[in-house]
Short mmCIF file of C-alpha atoms in Angstrom, two decimals:
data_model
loop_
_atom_site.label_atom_id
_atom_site.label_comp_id
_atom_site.label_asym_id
_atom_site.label_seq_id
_atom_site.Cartn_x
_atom_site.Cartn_y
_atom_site.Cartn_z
CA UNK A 1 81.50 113.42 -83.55
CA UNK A 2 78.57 112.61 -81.92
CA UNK A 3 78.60 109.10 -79.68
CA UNK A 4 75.86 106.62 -80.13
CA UNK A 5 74.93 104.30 -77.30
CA UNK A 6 74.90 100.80 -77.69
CA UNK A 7 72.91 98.35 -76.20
CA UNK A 8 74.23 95.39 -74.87
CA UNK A 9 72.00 92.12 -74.32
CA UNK A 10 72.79 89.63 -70.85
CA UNK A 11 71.53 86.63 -70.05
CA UNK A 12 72.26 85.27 -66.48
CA UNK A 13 71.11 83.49 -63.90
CA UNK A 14 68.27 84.54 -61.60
CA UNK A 15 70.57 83.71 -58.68
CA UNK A 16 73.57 86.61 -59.74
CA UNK A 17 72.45 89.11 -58.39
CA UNK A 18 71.33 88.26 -55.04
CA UNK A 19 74.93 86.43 -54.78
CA UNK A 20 76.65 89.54 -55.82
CA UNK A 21 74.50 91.05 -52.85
CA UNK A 22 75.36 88.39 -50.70
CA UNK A 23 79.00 88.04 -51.19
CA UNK A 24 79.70 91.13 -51.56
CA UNK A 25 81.54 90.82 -54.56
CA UNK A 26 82.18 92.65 -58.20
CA UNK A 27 83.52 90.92 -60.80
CA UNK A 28 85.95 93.00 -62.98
CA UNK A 29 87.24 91.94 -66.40
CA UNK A 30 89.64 93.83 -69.19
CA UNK A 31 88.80 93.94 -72.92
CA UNK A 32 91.99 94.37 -74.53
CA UNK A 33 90.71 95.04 -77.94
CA UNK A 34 87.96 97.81 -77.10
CA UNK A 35 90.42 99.50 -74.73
CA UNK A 36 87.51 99.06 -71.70
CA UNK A 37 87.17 97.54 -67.84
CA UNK A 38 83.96 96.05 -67.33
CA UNK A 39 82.81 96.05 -63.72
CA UNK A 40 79.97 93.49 -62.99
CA UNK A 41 77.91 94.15 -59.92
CA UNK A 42 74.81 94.93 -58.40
CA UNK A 43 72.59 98.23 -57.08
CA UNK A 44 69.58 98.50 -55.18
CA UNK A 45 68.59 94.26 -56.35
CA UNK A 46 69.31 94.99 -59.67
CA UNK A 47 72.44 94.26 -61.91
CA UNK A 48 74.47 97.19 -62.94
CA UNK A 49 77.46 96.95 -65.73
CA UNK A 50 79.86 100.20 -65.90
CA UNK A 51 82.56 100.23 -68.46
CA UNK A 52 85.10 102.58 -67.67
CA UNK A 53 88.09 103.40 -70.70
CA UNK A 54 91.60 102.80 -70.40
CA UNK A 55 94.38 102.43 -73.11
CA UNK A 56 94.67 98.78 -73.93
CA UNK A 57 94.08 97.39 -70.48
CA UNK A 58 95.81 94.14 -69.91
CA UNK A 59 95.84 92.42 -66.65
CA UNK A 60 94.58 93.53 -63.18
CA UNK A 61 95.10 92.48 -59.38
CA UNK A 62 93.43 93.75 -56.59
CA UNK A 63 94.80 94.36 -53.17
CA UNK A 64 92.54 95.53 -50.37
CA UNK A 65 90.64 98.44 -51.30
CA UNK A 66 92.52 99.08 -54.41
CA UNK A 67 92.61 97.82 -58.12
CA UNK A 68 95.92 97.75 -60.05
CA UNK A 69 95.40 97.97 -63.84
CA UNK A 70 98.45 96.66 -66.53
CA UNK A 71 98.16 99.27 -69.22
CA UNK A 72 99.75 99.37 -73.00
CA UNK A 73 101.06 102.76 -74.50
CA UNK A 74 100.75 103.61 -77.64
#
């Protein structure tokens, strides 16, 4: 089976990205339903979204360097 990509419209603020750059900071969220983590951040001024696959991610909590993940089985 042959995957399609999909392309997925944003609209933010001007001021995102260069507070992702300032702060530091990536915002993480879990989509339950399409079994995915979404990872907001930014590269090189510009604002880069990775989704990374999990099975039915729940919850998450981050701890220093690291990033627990609550995962269903089934």
């Amino acid at each position: 089976m042959e995957k399609k990509n999909q392309q997925i419209k944003f609209n933010y603020p001007d001021s995102l990205v260069p507070w992702l750059e300032k702060t530091k900071t990536t915002i993480i969220m879990s989509t339950y339903q399409t079994g995915k983590i979404m990872i907001i951040g930014q590269y090189d001024g510009q604002l880069d979204i990775r989704y990374k696959n999990f099975p039915r991610p729940m919850g998450m909590y981050a701890h220093k360097n690291l990033i627990w993940a609550g995962l269903g089985h089934g």
